[in-house]
PDB file of C-alpha atoms in Angstrom:
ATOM      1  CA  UNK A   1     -10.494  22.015  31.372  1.00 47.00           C
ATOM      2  CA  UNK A   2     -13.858  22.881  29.539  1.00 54.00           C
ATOM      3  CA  UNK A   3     -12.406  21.628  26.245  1.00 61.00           C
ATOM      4  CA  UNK A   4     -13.705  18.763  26.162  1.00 55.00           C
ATOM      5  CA  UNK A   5     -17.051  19.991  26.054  1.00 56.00           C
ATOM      6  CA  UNK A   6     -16.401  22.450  23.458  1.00 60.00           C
ATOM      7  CA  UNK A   7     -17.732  21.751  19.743  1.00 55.00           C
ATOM      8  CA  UNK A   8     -14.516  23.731  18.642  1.00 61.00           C
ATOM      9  CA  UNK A   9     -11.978  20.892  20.326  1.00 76.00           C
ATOM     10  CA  UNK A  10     -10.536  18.478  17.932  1.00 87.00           C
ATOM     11  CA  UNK A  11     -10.581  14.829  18.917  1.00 91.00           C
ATOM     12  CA  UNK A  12      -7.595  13.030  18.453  1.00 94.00           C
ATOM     13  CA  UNK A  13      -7.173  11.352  15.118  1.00 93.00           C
ATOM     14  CA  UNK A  14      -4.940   7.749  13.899  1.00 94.00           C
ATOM     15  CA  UNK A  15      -2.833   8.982  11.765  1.00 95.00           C
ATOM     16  CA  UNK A  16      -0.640   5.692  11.181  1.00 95.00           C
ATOM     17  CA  UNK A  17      -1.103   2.187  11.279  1.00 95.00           C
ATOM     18  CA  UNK A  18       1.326  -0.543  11.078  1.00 95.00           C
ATOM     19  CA  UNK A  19       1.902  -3.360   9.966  1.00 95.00           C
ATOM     20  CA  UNK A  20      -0.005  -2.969   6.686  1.00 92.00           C
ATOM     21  CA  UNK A  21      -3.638  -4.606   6.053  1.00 91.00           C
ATOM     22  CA  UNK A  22      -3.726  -8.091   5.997  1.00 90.00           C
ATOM     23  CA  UNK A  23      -0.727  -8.467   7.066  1.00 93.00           C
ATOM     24  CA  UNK A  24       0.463 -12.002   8.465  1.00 93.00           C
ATOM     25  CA  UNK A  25       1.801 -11.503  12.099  1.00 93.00           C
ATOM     26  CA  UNK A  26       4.992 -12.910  13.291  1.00 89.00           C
ATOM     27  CA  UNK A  27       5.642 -13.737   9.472  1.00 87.00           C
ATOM     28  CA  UNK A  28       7.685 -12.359   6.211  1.00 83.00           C
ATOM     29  CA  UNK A  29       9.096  -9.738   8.213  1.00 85.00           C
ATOM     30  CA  UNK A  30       6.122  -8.484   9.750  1.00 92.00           C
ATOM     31  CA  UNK A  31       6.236  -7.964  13.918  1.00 93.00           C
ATOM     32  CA  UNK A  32       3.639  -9.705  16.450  1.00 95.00           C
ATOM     33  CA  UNK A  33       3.509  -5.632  17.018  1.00 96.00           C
ATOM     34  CA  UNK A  34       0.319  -3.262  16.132  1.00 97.00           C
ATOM     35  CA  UNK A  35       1.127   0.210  16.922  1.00 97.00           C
ATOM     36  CA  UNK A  36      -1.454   2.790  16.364  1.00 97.00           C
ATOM     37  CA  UNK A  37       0.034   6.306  16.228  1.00 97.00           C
ATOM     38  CA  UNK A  38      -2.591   9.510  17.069  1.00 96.00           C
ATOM     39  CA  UNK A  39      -1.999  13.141  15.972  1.00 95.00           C
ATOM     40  CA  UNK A  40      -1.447  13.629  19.968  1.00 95.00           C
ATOM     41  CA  UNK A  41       0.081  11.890  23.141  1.00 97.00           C
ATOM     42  CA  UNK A  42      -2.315   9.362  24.483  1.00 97.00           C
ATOM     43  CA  UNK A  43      -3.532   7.139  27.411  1.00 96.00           C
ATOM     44  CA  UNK A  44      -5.802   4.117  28.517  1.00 94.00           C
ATOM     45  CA  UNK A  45      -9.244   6.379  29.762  1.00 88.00           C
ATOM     46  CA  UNK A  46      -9.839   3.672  32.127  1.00 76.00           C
ATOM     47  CA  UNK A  47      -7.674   0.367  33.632  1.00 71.00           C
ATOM     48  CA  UNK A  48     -10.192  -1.866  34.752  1.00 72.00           C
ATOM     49  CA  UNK A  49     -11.098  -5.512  34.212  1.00 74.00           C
ATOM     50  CA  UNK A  50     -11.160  -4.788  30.203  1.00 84.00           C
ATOM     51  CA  UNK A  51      -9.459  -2.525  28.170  1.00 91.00           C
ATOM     52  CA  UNK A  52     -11.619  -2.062  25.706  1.00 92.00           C
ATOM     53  CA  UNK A  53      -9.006  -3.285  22.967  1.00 95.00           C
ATOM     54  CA  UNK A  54      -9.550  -6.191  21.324  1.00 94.00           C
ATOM     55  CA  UNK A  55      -9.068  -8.034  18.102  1.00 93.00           C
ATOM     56  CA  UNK A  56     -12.649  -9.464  16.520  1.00 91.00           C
ATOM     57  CA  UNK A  57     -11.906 -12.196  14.537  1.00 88.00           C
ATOM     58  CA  UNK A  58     -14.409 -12.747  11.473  1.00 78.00           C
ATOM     59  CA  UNK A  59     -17.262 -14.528  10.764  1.00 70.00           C
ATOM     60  CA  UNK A  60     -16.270 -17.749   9.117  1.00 67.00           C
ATOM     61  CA  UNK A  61     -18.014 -20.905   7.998  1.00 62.00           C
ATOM     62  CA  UNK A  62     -16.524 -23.750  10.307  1.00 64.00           C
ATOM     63  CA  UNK A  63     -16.865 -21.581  13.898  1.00 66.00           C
ATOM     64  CA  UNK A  64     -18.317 -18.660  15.470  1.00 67.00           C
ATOM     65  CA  UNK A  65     -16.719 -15.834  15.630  1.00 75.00           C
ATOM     66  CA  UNK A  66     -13.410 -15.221  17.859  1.00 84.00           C
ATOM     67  CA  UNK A  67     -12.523 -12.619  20.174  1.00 89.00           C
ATOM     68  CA  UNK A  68      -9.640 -11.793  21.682  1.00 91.00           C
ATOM     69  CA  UNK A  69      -9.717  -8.718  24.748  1.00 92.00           C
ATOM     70  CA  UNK A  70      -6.081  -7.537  24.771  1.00 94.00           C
ATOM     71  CA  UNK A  71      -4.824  -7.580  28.309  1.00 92.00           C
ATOM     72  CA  UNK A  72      -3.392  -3.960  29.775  1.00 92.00           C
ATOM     73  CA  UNK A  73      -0.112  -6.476  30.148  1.00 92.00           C
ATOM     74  CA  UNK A  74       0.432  -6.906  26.273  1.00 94.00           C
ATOM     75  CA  UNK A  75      -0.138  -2.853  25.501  1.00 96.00           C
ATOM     76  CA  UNK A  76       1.330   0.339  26.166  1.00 96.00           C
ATOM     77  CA  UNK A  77       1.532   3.805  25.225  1.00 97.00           C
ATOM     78  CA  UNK A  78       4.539   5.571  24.285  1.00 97.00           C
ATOM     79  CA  UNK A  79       3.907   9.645  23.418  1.00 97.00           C
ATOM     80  CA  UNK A  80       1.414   9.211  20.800  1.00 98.00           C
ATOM     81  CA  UNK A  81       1.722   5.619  20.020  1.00 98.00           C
ATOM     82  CA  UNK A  82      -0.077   2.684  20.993  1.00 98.00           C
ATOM     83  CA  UNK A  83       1.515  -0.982  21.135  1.00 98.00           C
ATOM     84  CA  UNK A  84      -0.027  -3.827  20.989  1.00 97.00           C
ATOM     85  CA  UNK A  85       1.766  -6.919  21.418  1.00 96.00           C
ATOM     86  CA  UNK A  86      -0.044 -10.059  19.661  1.00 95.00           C
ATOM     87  CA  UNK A  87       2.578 -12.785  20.077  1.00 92.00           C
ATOM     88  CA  UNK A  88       0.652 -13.941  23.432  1.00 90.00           C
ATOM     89  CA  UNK A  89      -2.473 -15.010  21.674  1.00 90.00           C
ATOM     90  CA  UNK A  90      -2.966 -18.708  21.116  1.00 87.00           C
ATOM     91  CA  UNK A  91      -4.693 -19.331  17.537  1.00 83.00           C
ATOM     92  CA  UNK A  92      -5.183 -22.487  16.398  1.00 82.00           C
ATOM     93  CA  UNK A  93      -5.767 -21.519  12.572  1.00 83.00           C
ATOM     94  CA  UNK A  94      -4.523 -18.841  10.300  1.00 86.00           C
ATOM     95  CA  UNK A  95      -7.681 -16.486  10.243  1.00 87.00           C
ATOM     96  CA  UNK A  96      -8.414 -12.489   9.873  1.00 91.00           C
ATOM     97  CA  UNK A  97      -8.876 -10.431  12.984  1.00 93.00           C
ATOM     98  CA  UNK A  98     -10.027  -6.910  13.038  1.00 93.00           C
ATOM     99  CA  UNK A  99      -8.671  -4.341  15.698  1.00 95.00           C
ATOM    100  CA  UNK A 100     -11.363  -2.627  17.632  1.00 95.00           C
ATOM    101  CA  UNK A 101     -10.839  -0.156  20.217  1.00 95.00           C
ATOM    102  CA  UNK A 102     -13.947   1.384  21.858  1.00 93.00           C
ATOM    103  CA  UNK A 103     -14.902   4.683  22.774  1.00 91.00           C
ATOM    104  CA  UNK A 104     -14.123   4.305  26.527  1.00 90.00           C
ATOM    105  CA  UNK A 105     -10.439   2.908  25.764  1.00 94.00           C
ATOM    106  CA  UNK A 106      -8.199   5.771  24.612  1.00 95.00           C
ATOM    107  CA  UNK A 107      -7.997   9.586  25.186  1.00 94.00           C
ATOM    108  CA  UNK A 108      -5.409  12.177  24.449  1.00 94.00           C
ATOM    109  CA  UNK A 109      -3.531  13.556  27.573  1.00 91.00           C
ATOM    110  CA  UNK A 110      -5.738  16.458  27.802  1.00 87.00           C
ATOM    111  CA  UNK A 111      -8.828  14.402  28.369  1.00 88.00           C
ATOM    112  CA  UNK A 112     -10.036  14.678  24.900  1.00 91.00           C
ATOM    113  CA  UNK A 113     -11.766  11.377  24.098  1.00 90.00           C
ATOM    114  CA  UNK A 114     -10.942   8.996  20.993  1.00 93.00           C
ATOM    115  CA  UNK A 115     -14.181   8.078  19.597  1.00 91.00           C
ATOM    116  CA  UNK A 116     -12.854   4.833  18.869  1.00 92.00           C
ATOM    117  CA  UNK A 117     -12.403   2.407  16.137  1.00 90.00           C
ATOM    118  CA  UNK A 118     -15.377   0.094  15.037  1.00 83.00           C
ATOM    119  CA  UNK A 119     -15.625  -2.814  12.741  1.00 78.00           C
ATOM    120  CA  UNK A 120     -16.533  -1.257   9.391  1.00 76.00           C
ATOM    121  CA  UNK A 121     -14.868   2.359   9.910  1.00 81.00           C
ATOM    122  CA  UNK A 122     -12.440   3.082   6.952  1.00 77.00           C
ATOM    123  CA  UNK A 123      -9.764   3.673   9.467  1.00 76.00           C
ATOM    124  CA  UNK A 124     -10.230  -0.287  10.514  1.00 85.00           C
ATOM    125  CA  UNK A 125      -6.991  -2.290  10.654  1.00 92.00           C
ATOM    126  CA  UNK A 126      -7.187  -5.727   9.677  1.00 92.00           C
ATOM    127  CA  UNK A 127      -4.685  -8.278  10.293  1.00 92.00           C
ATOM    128  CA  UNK A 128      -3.954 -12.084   9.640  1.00 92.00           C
ATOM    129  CA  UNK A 129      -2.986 -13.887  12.785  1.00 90.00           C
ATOM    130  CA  UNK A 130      -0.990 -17.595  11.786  1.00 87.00           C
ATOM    131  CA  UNK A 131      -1.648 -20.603  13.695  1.00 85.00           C
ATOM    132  CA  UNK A 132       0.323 -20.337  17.419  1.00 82.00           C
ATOM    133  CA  UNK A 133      -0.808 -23.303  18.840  1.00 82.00           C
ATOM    134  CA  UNK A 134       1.498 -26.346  19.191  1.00 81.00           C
ATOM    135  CA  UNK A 135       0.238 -29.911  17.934  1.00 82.00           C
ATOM    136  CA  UNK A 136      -1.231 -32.086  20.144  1.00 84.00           C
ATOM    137  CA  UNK A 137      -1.372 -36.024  19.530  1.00 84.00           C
ATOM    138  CA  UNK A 138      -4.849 -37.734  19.156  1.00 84.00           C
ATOM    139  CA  UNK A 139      -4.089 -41.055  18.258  1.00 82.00           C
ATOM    140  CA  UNK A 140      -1.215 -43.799  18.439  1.00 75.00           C
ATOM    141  CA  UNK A 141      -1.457 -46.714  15.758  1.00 74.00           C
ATOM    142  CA  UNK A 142      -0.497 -49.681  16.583  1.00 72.00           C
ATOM    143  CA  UNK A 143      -2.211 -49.481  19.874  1.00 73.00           C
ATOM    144  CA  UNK A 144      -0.058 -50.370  22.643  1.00 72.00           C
ATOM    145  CA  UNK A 145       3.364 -50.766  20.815  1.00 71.00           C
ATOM    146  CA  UNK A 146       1.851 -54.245  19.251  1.00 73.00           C
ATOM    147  CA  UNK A 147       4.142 -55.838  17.026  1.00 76.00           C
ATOM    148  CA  UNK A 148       3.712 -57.795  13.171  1.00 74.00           C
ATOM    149  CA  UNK A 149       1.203 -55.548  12.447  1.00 70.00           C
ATOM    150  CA  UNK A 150      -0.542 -55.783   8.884  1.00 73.00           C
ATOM    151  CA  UNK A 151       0.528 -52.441   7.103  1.00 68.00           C
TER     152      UNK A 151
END
């Protein structure tokens, strides 16, 4: 169709987001589920090594900044709603993540693109992602299983 070329088409627009801002996921009643709902069906523009979906962690004091590419495995599309499924991510600290989706991720079904959503946009979803990684043991004390030990 010539549509998409048209300055008269409308690109499809997010008009719901769940779970709120900031929420915790996994936690309080909140899903390890993001779904993004459009004012039109929708599918992934391209399936190749990366979706173009990810969630951008922010900038912190005690790391660099995390990234996590969502896998075509852990998303679908359903009519006009995206899913994204977070419970596969291992975190090792509660911290904020941003959802990005690029410009080459998402169009409606008649090949109009989604221009995407980009950290500062005011349509930007942030949520909280808890710590998902189990504990791992660094130390034993006493060494050995030694016995009379001082306390």
């Amino acid at each position: 169709t010539s549509c998409p070329r048209q300055s008269f088409c409308s690109l499809p627009k997010v008009t719901k987001m769940q779970p709120p801002m900031l929420s915790v996921m996994g936690q309080f009643g909140v899903s390890w589920q993001i779904n993004i709902t459009f004012d039109r069906n929708m599918e992934f523009k391209r399936t190749g090594l990366s979706s173009g979906i990810y969630l951008q962690g922010k900038k912190d004091s005690e790391e660099a900044t995390s990234v996590f590419v969502m896998d075509y495995t852990s998303m679908t599309i359903d009519g006009p709603t995206l899913q994204i499924d977070t419970s596969g991510i291992l975190n090792d600290r509660l911290r904020d993540f941003d959802l990005v989706i690029t410009d080459t991720a998402l169009r409606g079904k008649e090949f109009m693109p989604f221009n995407g959503m980009k950290m500062g946009d005011p349509n930007q979803l942030t949520i909280s992602l808890k710590d998902t990684m189990d504990p791992v043991v660094e130390d034993f004390r006493p060494l050995n299983s030694a016995r009379s030990v001082a306390l």
